[in-house]
Short mmCIF file of C-alpha atoms in Angstrom, two decimals:
data_model
loop_
_atom_site.label_atom_id
_atom_site.label_comp_id
_atom_site.label_asym_id
_atom_site.label_seq_id
_atom_site.Cartn_x
_atom_site.Cartn_y
_atom_site.Cartn_z
CA MET I 25 -2.24 12.84 118.93
CA LYS I 26 0.46 13.08 118.90
CA LYS I 27 2.42 17.55 118.28
CA LEU I 28 4.04 17.47 115.22
CA SER I 29 6.93 19.65 116.59
CA TYR I 30 7.23 21.56 113.67
CA LEU I 31 5.41 23.88 110.02
CA LEU I 32 5.74 20.99 107.29
CA PHE I 33 8.49 22.17 105.46
CA LEU I 34 8.01 19.81 102.37
CA SER I 35 5.58 20.82 99.59
CA PHE I 36 6.09 20.41 95.63
CA LEU I 37 3.99 20.91 92.88
CA ILE I 38 6.59 19.04 89.37
CA LEU I 39 5.18 19.54 86.04
CA PHE I 40 7.62 18.71 82.93
CA SER I 41 7.46 19.62 79.36
CA CYS I 42 5.85 17.69 76.15
CA SER I 43 8.51 15.64 74.47
CA ASP I 44 7.92 13.24 71.27
CA ASP I 45 10.97 10.74 72.27
CA GLU I 46 9.56 7.02 72.87
CA ASP I 47 12.17 4.39 74.42
CA GLY I 48 11.22 0.88 74.00
CA ASP I 49 9.55 -1.51 75.95
CA VAL I 50 11.06 -2.12 79.22
CA ASN I 51 10.89 -4.92 81.74
CA ALA I 52 7.97 -3.64 84.89
CA ASP I 53 9.11 -3.90 88.73
CA GLY I 54 5.70 -2.52 88.90
CA GLN I 55 1.77 -1.52 87.40
CA ILE I 56 -0.42 0.49 89.38
CA VAL I 57 -4.18 0.65 88.21
CA LEU I 58 -6.28 3.75 88.49
CA GLY I 59 -9.11 3.98 88.50
CA GLY I 60 -9.29 -0.19 88.43
CA GLU I 61 -9.40 -0.20 84.68
CA GLU I 62 -5.95 2.30 83.43
CA LYS I 63 -2.79 0.27 83.76
CA LEU I 64 0.49 2.03 84.51
CA ASN I 65 3.85 0.47 84.69
CA LEU I 66 6.79 1.48 87.13
CA ASN I 67 10.03 0.28 86.13
CA HIS I 68 12.43 2.46 88.49
CA ALA I 69 12.48 3.77 92.12
CA VAL I 70 14.10 6.21 94.27
CA LEU I 71 14.53 6.59 97.84
CA GLU I 72 15.65 9.68 99.04
CA GLY I 73 16.75 10.24 102.43
CA ILE I 74 16.17 14.18 103.96
CA ILE I 75 16.50 14.97 107.57
CA SER I 76 15.30 13.89 110.69
CA THR I 77 12.39 15.92 112.37
CA GLY I 78 13.02 15.05 116.26
CA SER I 79 9.86 12.94 116.69
CA ASN I 80 10.30 11.31 112.68
CA TYR I 81 12.46 10.75 109.90
CA SER I 82 11.75 12.69 106.47
CA PHE I 83 11.84 10.51 102.97
CA LYS I 84 10.86 10.55 100.09
CA LEU I 85 9.98 7.95 97.58
CA SER I 86 9.32 8.53 94.11
CA PHE I 87 8.54 6.13 90.91
CA PHE I 88 8.61 6.78 87.14
CA ASP I 89 8.00 4.38 84.25
CA LYS I 90 11.43 4.34 82.32
CA GLU I 91 14.90 4.29 84.97
CA ILE I 92 16.32 7.65 85.17
CA ASN I 93 19.47 9.45 86.56
CA TYR I 94 18.06 11.12 89.61
CA GLN I 95 20.51 13.72 90.32
CA ASN I 96 19.14 15.13 86.35
CA LEU I 97 15.54 14.96 87.61
CA THR I 98 14.79 18.46 85.60
CA THR I 99 16.17 17.13 82.86
CA GLU I 100 14.92 13.81 82.99
CA LEU I 101 11.78 14.56 83.75
CA GLN I 102 10.89 15.97 80.08
CA ASN I 103 10.55 12.23 78.89
CA LEU I 104 8.54 10.54 81.50
CA GLU I 105 5.21 9.31 80.99
CA VAL I 106 4.11 8.27 84.44
CA TYR I 107 5.82 9.47 87.74
CA LEU I 108 4.37 8.86 91.13
CA LEU I 109 5.94 10.53 94.64
CA PHE I 110 5.33 10.35 98.04
CA ASN I 111 6.99 12.41 100.91
CA PHE I 112 6.69 9.68 104.03
CA PHE I 113 7.79 10.35 107.27
CA SER I 114 9.37 7.05 109.43
CA PRO I 115 7.75 5.93 112.95
CA CYS I 116 11.48 6.49 114.09
CA SER I 117 13.44 9.64 114.46
CA GLU I 118 17.08 8.92 113.76
CA PHE I 119 16.39 6.44 111.05
CA ILE I 120 14.38 5.19 107.75
CA ARG I 121 12.44 2.74 108.77
CA PHE I 122 9.72 1.33 106.70
CA GLY I 123 6.08 -0.51 107.69
CA GLU I 124 2.65 0.88 107.09
CA PHE I 125 1.80 4.17 106.55
CA GLU I 126 -1.30 6.43 106.36
CA TYR I 127 -1.93 9.66 104.23
CA VAL I 128 -2.05 12.87 107.05
CA SER I 129 -2.73 16.08 105.27
CA GLU I 130 -0.91 19.44 106.11
CA THR I 131 -3.40 20.65 108.11
CA GLU I 132 -3.61 17.15 110.20
CA ILE I 133 0.05 18.14 111.33
CA THR I 134 0.09 21.08 112.14
CA ASN I 135 -2.95 20.20 114.29
CA GLY I 136 -1.39 16.75 115.69
CA ILE I 137 -1.15 13.70 114.34
CA PRO I 138 -1.88 10.03 115.41
CA GLU I 139 2.11 7.88 116.49
CA GLY I 140 3.54 6.00 114.15
CA GLY I 141 4.34 6.76 109.89
CA PHE I 142 2.63 8.56 107.54
CA PHE I 143 2.67 10.15 104.54
CA THR I 144 1.71 13.49 103.10
CA VAL I 145 2.11 15.57 99.59
CA ALA I 146 1.67 13.31 97.11
CA ALA I 147 1.21 13.02 93.59
CA LEU I 148 0.82 11.78 90.45
CA THR I 149 2.43 13.14 87.34
CA ARG I 150 1.78 12.04 83.55
CA LYS I 151 1.73 12.86 80.48
CA LYS I 152 -1.85 12.34 79.63
CA GLU I 153 -3.28 14.00 75.22
CA GLY I 154 0.52 14.41 75.05
CA LEU I 155 0.21 17.63 77.92
CA PRO I 156 1.53 16.95 81.77
CA ALA I 157 -1.35 16.48 84.13
CA GLN I 158 -0.82 16.06 87.88
CA VAL I 159 -3.18 15.28 90.46
CA GLN I 160 -2.39 15.23 94.45
CA ILE I 161 -3.40 12.00 96.61
CA ASN I 162 -5.63 13.09 99.52
CA LYS I 163 -6.46 9.19 100.68
CA GLY I 164 -5.25 6.04 101.44
CA THR I 165 -2.05 3.43 102.92
CA VAL I 166 1.29 2.69 101.31
CA SER I 167 2.44 -0.80 102.96
CA ILE I 168 6.79 -1.15 102.76
CA LYS I 169 8.52 -3.33 103.54
CA LYS I 170 11.90 -4.51 103.09
CA GLU I 171 13.34 -7.33 100.98
CA GLU I 172 16.50 -9.64 102.17
CA GLY I 173 19.99 -7.71 101.68
CA ASP I 174 20.80 -4.53 101.63
CA ASP I 175 23.08 -4.33 98.56
CA PRO I 176 21.17 -3.01 96.54
CA LEU I 177 18.04 -2.07 97.94
CA LYS I 178 14.91 -4.25 97.49
CA LEU I 179 11.42 -3.04 98.69
CA THR I 180 8.10 -4.08 97.86
CA VAL I 181 5.83 -1.21 98.41
CA SER I 182 1.97 -1.64 98.07
CA PHE I 183 -1.01 1.06 97.33
CA ASP I 184 -3.90 1.42 97.69
CA VAL I 185 -4.75 5.11 97.73
CA GLU I 186 -6.66 8.21 96.17
CA LEU I 187 -6.72 10.88 93.80
CA LYS I 188 -7.70 13.91 94.91
CA ASP I 189 -10.41 13.59 91.79
CA GLY I 190 -11.83 10.45 93.43
CA THR I 191 -9.74 7.86 91.50
CA THR I 192 -8.73 4.58 92.65
CA LEU I 193 -4.85 4.05 92.70
CA THR I 194 -3.81 0.45 93.55
CA GLY I 195 -1.26 -1.62 92.86
CA GLU I 196 2.70 -2.56 93.37
CA TYR I 197 6.53 -2.85 92.72
CA SER I 198 8.68 -4.64 93.45
CA GLY I 199 11.96 -4.66 93.12
CA GLU I 200 15.81 -2.87 93.61
CA VAL I 201 15.13 0.99 94.72
CA GLU I 202 18.60 3.32 94.15
CA VAL I 203 19.35 4.93 97.46
CA THR I 204 20.39 8.75 97.63
CA GLY I 205 20.46 12.14 100.00
CA ASN I 206 20.77 11.08 104.13
CA GLY I 207 19.41 8.93 107.21
CA GLU I 208 20.08 5.37 107.51
CA ILE I 209 17.75 2.35 107.08
CA ASN I 210 17.34 0.55 110.35
CA GLU I 211 14.52 -2.06 110.67
CA ASP I 212 14.84 -2.35 114.58
CA CYS I 213 14.50 1.35 115.47
CA GLU I 214 12.58 2.15 118.72
CA VAL I 215 9.62 3.86 117.66
CA SER I 216 9.50 7.36 118.54
CA GLY I 217 7.28 8.88 121.49
CA GLY I 218 8.19 9.50 125.34
CA GLY I 219 11.23 9.50 127.26
CA SER I 220 12.41 11.95 130.00
CA PRO I 221 14.00 15.56 129.42
CA LYS I 222 17.41 15.52 131.22
CA ASP I 223 18.28 17.47 134.00
CA SER I 224 20.33 19.91 131.59
CA PRO I 225 20.40 20.98 128.27
CA SER I 226 22.28 19.46 125.74
CA LEU I 227 23.67 20.47 121.95
CA GLY I 228 24.58 16.95 120.84
CA GLU I 229 26.73 15.38 122.76
CA ASP I 230 27.80 18.17 124.88
CA THR I 231 25.89 19.31 128.15
CA PHE I 232 26.30 23.27 128.82
CA GLU I 233 25.51 25.08 131.50
CA LEU I 234 22.08 28.10 132.14
CA ASN I 235 21.72 29.84 135.61
CA GLY I 236 19.43 32.21 135.30
CA GLY I 237 17.61 34.73 132.67
CA LEU I 238 15.27 36.72 132.38
CA ILE I 239 10.79 36.86 130.28
CA ALA I 240 10.22 40.23 128.34
CA ASP I 241 6.46 40.49 128.63
CA VAL I 242 5.98 41.39 125.45
CA GLY I 243 1.87 41.79 125.17
CA SER I 244 -0.87 40.45 123.21
CA ASP I 245 -1.95 41.24 119.37
CA ASP I 246 -5.35 40.03 117.78
CA THR I 247 -4.85 36.22 119.05
CA HIS I 248 -1.54 35.74 121.06
CA TYR I 249 -0.03 36.73 124.33
CA LYS I 250 4.19 36.62 123.59
CA TYR I 251 6.73 36.49 125.88
CA ALA I 252 10.61 36.77 125.10
CA PHE I 253 12.30 34.12 126.88
CA LEU I 254 16.41 34.37 127.86
CA LEU I 255 17.90 32.40 129.14
CA SER I 256 21.75 32.62 130.34
CA SER I 257 25.40 31.26 131.88
CA GLU I 258 24.97 34.75 133.54
CA ALA I 259 23.21 33.93 137.09
CA GLU I 260 22.42 38.13 136.23
CA ILE I 261 21.39 39.40 133.24
CA ASN I 262 22.33 43.36 132.44
CA LEU I 263 19.06 45.06 131.27
CA GLU I 264 22.32 48.22 129.45
CA GLN I 265 23.82 44.68 127.44
CA GLU I 266 23.35 45.24 123.93
CA ALA I 267 25.74 42.01 123.33
CA PHE I 268 26.43 38.62 124.46
CA THR I 269 29.62 38.07 126.51
CA LYS I 270 32.32 36.44 125.64
CA GLY I 271 32.31 32.42 127.07
CA GLU I 272 28.82 32.75 128.27
CA ASN I 273 26.01 30.12 127.02
CA TYR I 274 22.73 32.06 125.91
CA ILE I 275 19.40 30.41 124.49
CA VAL I 276 16.75 32.77 123.22
CA LEU I 277 12.66 32.04 122.20
CA HIS I 278 10.06 33.62 121.45
CA LEU I 279 6.81 31.92 122.45
CA TYR I 280 2.83 33.12 121.54
CA SER I 281 0.39 31.65 123.62
CA ALA I 282 -3.46 31.73 122.49
CA GLY I 283 -5.35 34.14 124.05
CA THR I 284 -4.70 38.09 124.43
CA GLN I 285 -5.34 38.18 128.18
CA ASP I 286 -2.19 36.16 129.86
CA PHE I 287 0.61 34.07 128.98
CA ARG I 288 -0.43 30.70 128.98
CA THR I 289 2.32 27.77 129.29
CA GLY I 290 1.99 24.47 127.92
CA THR I 291 3.16 22.73 124.45
CA PHE I 292 5.34 25.56 121.67
CA ASN I 293 6.38 23.75 118.56
CA LEU I 294 8.39 26.20 116.30
CA PHE I 295 5.57 27.70 113.33
CA ASN I 296 6.98 29.49 110.73
CA GLY I 297 3.37 31.06 108.72
CA THR I 298 -0.16 32.45 110.05
CA PRO I 299 -0.32 30.28 112.97
CA PHE I 300 -4.21 29.92 114.20
CA ALA I 301 -6.03 31.81 116.48
CA ASN I 302 -6.08 28.42 119.16
CA GLN I 303 -2.31 27.02 119.03
CA ASN I 304 0.48 28.19 120.60
CA TYR I 305 3.46 28.77 118.92
CA MET I 306 7.20 29.34 118.98
CA SER I 307 8.38 31.96 115.97
CA LEU I 308 11.68 32.08 117.31
CA ALA I 309 15.00 30.11 119.07
CA GLU I 310 18.51 30.82 119.01
CA VAL I 311 21.14 29.24 120.36
CA THR I 312 24.65 30.06 120.99
CA VAL I 313 27.19 28.25 123.43
CA ASP I 314 30.37 29.52 124.17
CA TYR I 315 29.82 33.12 123.20
CA ASP I 316 33.28 34.06 120.99
CA PRO I 317 32.91 37.55 119.90
CA ALA I 318 35.59 37.41 117.26
CA ASN I 319 33.81 34.46 116.01
CA PRO I 320 30.09 34.91 116.83
CA GLU I 321 27.82 31.91 116.09
CA THR I 322 24.42 31.57 117.11
CA LEU I 323 22.53 28.46 115.78
CA VAL I 324 18.80 28.87 114.61
CA ALA I 325 15.95 25.79 115.37
CA THR I 326 14.64 24.59 112.47
CA LEU I 327 12.09 22.32 113.62
CA GLY I 328 10.93 21.26 116.89
CA SER I 329 9.06 21.83 120.56
CA VAL I 330 9.48 23.84 124.28
CA GLU I 331 7.26 22.85 126.52
CA VAL I 332 6.76 25.53 129.06
CA GLY I 333 5.44 24.42 132.59
CA ARG I 334 4.73 27.69 135.26
CA VAL I 335 4.28 28.53 139.20
CA ASN I 336 4.20 32.07 139.64
CA ASN I 337 7.59 33.54 138.55
CA ALA I 338 9.69 29.66 138.26
CA PHE I 339 9.55 28.18 135.06
CA THR I 340 10.13 24.74 133.56
CA LEU I 341 10.91 24.39 129.79
CA ASP I 342 11.53 21.61 128.27
CA PHE I 343 13.87 21.34 124.78
CA ASP I 344 13.58 19.16 121.86
CA LEU I 345 14.59 21.50 118.83
CA THR I 346 16.71 20.35 115.60
CA LEU I 347 19.25 23.32 114.97
CA ASN I 348 20.01 24.21 111.42
CA ASN I 349 23.26 22.58 111.87
CA GLY I 350 21.64 19.62 112.08
CA LYS I 351 22.12 19.29 116.09
CA LYS I 352 19.40 18.69 118.63
CA LEU I 353 18.51 20.49 121.82
CA THR I 354 17.76 18.92 124.04
CA GLY I 355 16.89 19.17 127.96
CA SER I 356 15.81 20.80 130.46
CA TYR I 357 15.77 25.04 132.92
CA SER I 358 14.24 25.25 135.62
CA GLY I 359 14.52 28.46 138.12
CA GLU I 360 12.99 31.69 138.79
CA LEU I 361 12.78 34.68 136.08
CA PRO I 362 12.32 37.98 136.43
CA ILE I 363 9.36 39.39 133.90
CA ILE I 364 9.62 42.82 132.73
CA LYS I 365 8.35 44.92 130.01
CA PRO I 366 9.99 45.08 127.05
CA ALA I 367 11.09 48.56 127.04
CA LYS I 368 13.34 47.95 129.85
CA SER I 369 14.47 44.75 127.79
CA PRO I 370 18.12 44.32 126.53
CA PRO I 371 18.85 44.63 123.16
CA ILE I 372 20.50 40.50 123.20
CA LEU I 373 16.61 39.63 123.97
CA ILE I 374 14.45 41.75 121.86
CA PRO I 375 16.72 42.83 118.74
CA ALA I 376 15.90 46.62 117.53
CA ASN I 377 15.04 47.31 113.60
CA GLU I 378 17.97 47.90 111.88
CA PHE I 379 21.45 46.03 110.53
CA THR I 380 24.77 46.80 110.92
CA TRP I 381 27.17 48.06 107.95
CA ASP I 382 30.46 49.34 107.87
CA GLY I 383 30.85 49.34 111.35
CA VAL I 384 27.57 51.74 111.73
CA ASN I 385 24.09 50.83 112.92
CA HIS I 386 21.41 51.74 110.22
CA GLU I 387 17.53 51.32 110.87
CA ILE I 388 15.23 49.62 109.07
CA VAL I 389 11.35 50.83 108.87
CA ASP I 390 9.94 49.64 105.71
CA LEU I 391 9.26 46.19 104.10
CA TYR I 392 8.54 46.53 100.63
CA ILE I 393 8.00 42.83 99.04
CA ILE I 394 7.86 41.62 95.16
CA ASP I 395 5.66 39.19 94.67
CA PHE I 396 7.58 37.35 91.72
CA GLY I 397 5.40 33.71 92.00
CA PRO I 398 6.49 30.39 90.80
CA GLN I 399 10.32 29.29 89.46
CA SER I 400 10.49 26.31 88.32
CA GLY I 401 10.17 24.40 91.51
CA HIS I 402 10.11 27.45 94.30
CA TYR I 403 7.74 30.15 95.34
CA SER I 404 10.12 33.66 94.91
CA TYR I 405 9.49 36.78 96.89
CA ASP I 406 11.51 40.18 96.83
CA PHE I 407 12.59 41.51 99.72
CA TYR I 408 13.41 44.89 100.49
CA LEU I 409 14.34 46.50 103.93
CA SER I 410 14.91 50.25 103.56
CA THR I 411 15.62 53.31 106.35
CA LYS I 412 13.01 55.11 104.43
CA THR I 413 9.16 54.05 104.59
CA ASN I 414 7.74 53.17 101.35
CA GLU I 415 6.18 56.34 101.10
CA GLU I 416 8.95 58.05 101.07
CA ILE I 417 11.01 55.48 98.27
CA ALA I 418 7.54 56.05 96.14
CA GLY I 419 7.51 59.92 96.53
CA GLY I 420 11.43 59.95 95.40
CA ALA I 421 13.22 60.45 98.63
CA VAL I 422 17.40 59.42 98.01
CA ASP I 423 20.16 59.10 100.59
CA TYR I 424 18.78 56.31 102.26
CA TYR I 425 19.98 52.50 103.33
CA LEU I 426 18.58 49.66 101.77
CA VAL I 427 19.04 45.37 101.90
CA ARG I 428 18.10 43.00 99.06
CA LEU I 429 16.95 39.44 99.36
CA ILE I 430 15.71 37.48 96.70
CA ALA I 431 14.13 34.29 98.69
CA PHE I 432 13.45 30.93 96.71
CA SER I 433 11.29 29.25 99.13
CA TRP I 434 10.30 25.11 98.16
CA GLY I 435 6.98 24.23 96.50
CA ASN I 436 5.59 26.74 93.85
CA SER I 437 2.09 27.39 94.74
CA SER I 438 2.55 29.98 97.55
CA PHE I 439 5.88 31.38 99.53
CA SER I 440 6.77 29.09 102.80
CA ASP I 441 8.43 30.32 105.62
CA GLY I 442 11.94 29.08 106.77
CA THR I 443 15.28 28.98 106.69
CA PHE I 444 17.30 30.15 104.20
CA THR I 445 20.79 30.05 102.47
CA MET I 446 22.88 31.70 100.76
CA ALA I 447 23.63 30.46 97.09
CA PRO I 448 25.12 33.23 95.46
CA GLY I 449 25.35 32.41 91.68
CA MET I 450 22.82 29.63 91.33
CA PRO I 451 20.80 29.14 88.24
CA VAL I 452 17.36 29.22 89.30
CA GLY I 453 16.17 25.66 88.54
CA ASP I 454 18.96 23.91 90.04
CA GLN I 455 18.98 20.60 90.69
CA SER I 456 21.14 21.37 93.67
CA VAL I 457 18.55 23.30 95.47
CA SER I 458 15.63 21.06 94.80
CA GLY I 459 13.92 20.90 98.51
CA LYS I 460 15.73 23.43 99.93
CA ASN I 461 14.96 27.45 100.44
CA TYR I 462 17.69 29.26 99.67
CA ILE I 463 18.18 33.34 98.54
CA ASN I 464 20.02 33.94 95.24
CA PRO I 465 21.31 37.28 95.11
CA ALA I 466 21.30 39.71 98.44
CA TYR I 467 23.47 42.91 99.06
CA VAL I 468 23.23 45.74 101.17
CA GLY I 469 23.46 49.09 99.60
CA LYS I 470 23.17 53.38 99.76
CA VAL I 471 21.19 55.19 97.78
CA GLY I 472 22.57 57.91 96.70
CA PRO I 473 21.90 61.70 96.17
CA ASP I 474 21.22 61.91 92.14
CA PRO I 475 17.69 61.00 91.56
CA ASN I 476 18.16 60.54 88.55
CA ALA I 477 20.65 57.77 89.29
CA GLN I 478 19.90 54.40 88.10
CA PHE I 479 22.40 52.11 90.46
CA LEU I 480 23.30 51.97 93.87
CA GLU I 481 25.70 55.17 95.11
CA LYS I 482 27.36 51.45 97.56
CA SER I 483 26.83 48.18 97.87
CA ASN I 484 28.47 44.96 98.55
CA ASP I 485 26.75 41.23 98.23
CA PHE I 486 26.24 38.61 100.57
CA SER I 487 28.90 36.10 100.10
CA SER I 488 27.42 33.02 102.37
CA GLY I 489 25.16 32.79 105.10
CA THR I 490 21.62 32.38 106.72
CA ILE I 491 18.40 34.30 107.01
CA ASN I 492 15.34 32.94 108.87
CA ILE I 493 12.35 34.71 107.34
CA SER I 494 8.49 33.95 109.04
CA ARG I 495 5.20 35.67 108.45
CA VAL I 496 3.94 36.35 111.89
CA ASN I 497 0.33 37.38 110.98
CA ASN I 498 -1.21 39.89 108.08
CA ASN I 499 0.55 42.40 109.50
CA THR I 500 3.15 41.93 110.86
CA PHE I 501 7.21 40.29 108.86
CA THR I 502 10.02 38.83 111.17
CA ILE I 503 13.28 39.21 108.99
CA GLU I 504 16.43 38.05 110.83
CA PHE I 505 20.30 37.49 108.81
CA ALA I 506 24.05 37.04 109.47
CA ALA I 507 25.96 36.74 107.34
CA THR I 508 29.74 37.17 105.15
CA LEU I 509 29.54 40.28 102.56
CA ASP I 510 32.19 39.36 99.67
CA ASP I 511 34.67 41.89 101.13
CA GLY I 512 35.20 39.57 104.19
CA GLU I 513 33.12 41.64 106.36
CA VAL I 514 30.56 40.05 108.73
CA ILE I 515 27.00 41.87 109.07
CA ASN I 516 23.36 41.41 110.77
CA GLY I 517 20.21 42.50 110.56
CA PHE I 518 16.92 42.02 112.17
CA TYR I 519 13.12 43.22 111.48
CA SER I 520 9.65 42.58 112.33
CA GLY I 521 6.76 44.92 111.35
CA GLY I 522 4.83 45.53 108.99
CA PHE I 523 5.15 45.51 105.03
CA ASP I 524 3.42 45.87 101.54
CA ILE I 525 3.30 43.37 98.14
CA VAL I 526 3.43 43.99 95.49
CA GLU I 527 2.57 42.18 92.09
CA PRO I 528 5.69 41.69 89.90
CA LEU I 529 6.80 43.86 87.36
CA PRO I 530 5.26 43.63 83.50
CA PRO I 531 7.07 41.40 81.30
CA GLY I 532 9.56 42.53 79.35
CA ARG I 533 10.42 45.24 82.63
CA THR I 534 13.53 43.95 84.85
CA SER I 535 14.76 45.75 88.26
CA GLY I 536 18.26 45.61 88.16
CA ARG I 537 20.19 47.18 90.86
CA LEU I 538 17.68 49.92 90.69
CA LYS I 539 18.11 53.84 92.72
CA THR I 540 14.17 53.72 94.32
CA LEU I 541 11.47 51.02 94.25
CA LYS I 542 9.23 54.44 93.17
CA GLN I 543 8.28 52.43 89.28
CA PHE I 544 6.73 50.10 91.57
CA LYS I 545 4.79 51.61 93.66
CA SER I 546 2.30 52.10 90.72
CA LEU I 547 1.99 48.14 90.82
CA PRO I 548 -1.45 46.81 92.53
CA LYS I 549 -1.02 45.73 96.31
CA VAL I 550 -2.07 42.20 97.17
CA LYS I 551 -1.14 42.31 100.53
#
């Protein structure tokens, strides 16, 4: 079994509206058979390359009963009778490579999967008796063979799978395939696996220096023991240091080992969700190279793993991370690292729960979340980070600050953690955010002294930036953001702590930029 270095970010549920439009007959390029009897034609196929995960390359294959404009998929779905979708992971890490793909469940992906290609999160959606009906695929194999020639791409795809309701789905599609998205097709690409780490870390093609660091022994929660690592090109770390030093390099890692007695070494996969009690995981990995205070840039890992070895206080860390700019962090660090208690650790390693606005640090004391549920292919949580407790706000508190983030995670079955990018003004359901996590809107504001005011006394919108959101366990959310406001000011913030979740507002009521959250507190909690 091979460990996959990330929590699967692909999940979906696509339903489409009924339509009375009827098109003429089309020449079928393919056909599938349900339960050995019912036949459905497939006349159009689209391959969409997604991203390298570090050990595989992910891509989608979609099949339709008629030709469509894939860039306008949301609208096109209204007139389709059949939509068959597979999310594939190529056995090659740098390119899309075809072959035979076996179904692997999301649970298996978090624990380890067989070598080679696989597919997961697949479904057949069709109109049945005038209504949309979707059934997930949870067993079987799909074989993909590339025919001669590259323009256009031609594939022969053979299906031998089983739907969740037990119905078999067999058949074949053979013909032209529309290509979109990222990734290059390379049938000669070597299969992922093996290889030794480099002697020093590298970001893409650039190698950088690390000379020392330290570890904060954070201790245990109910299931895990946490170490926070700070690696730096500085040989010695100033424990009072509140900011990085100009021109230096840094790696920050928050690692959780299974068990509560002590930190144990092993492989730590980036995991933005609720971990299993017996599984090591990594909640945060950040990289800063050649720090420039005038133009600070910290890259955040979105996929990957770190392997940790230890002899007394001498540690070896091997990196295999994909960052949010698409570059890979690879290589290793070896050396002694002093272990200190969190109370003595520098703020650059374990940030305070605060955000900085207008040059002032504001302590974040609580998190309030409104669960808005499915939203056009996404799932939405409305986050409020405030300088007053939720109980104080419920009691009518005034004169406090808040940051509001309306987040949309891809897939509408539940909210999924991960990295979110700002998409100001983006309409809900827009095709450009399909398959992506995004936030719209986000703002920082001050609640004034007037208890009857309906709007914030002062506010400023986020215009661009990245927000990392993860639910560490049932009692803790971690949110980190670095963004630019409409007036050009940079706002940074971090929060890791407790939260309350409530159901959405009743139909017909909207929150707007309400001055307080008092009206929300009467809603039932679903934490």
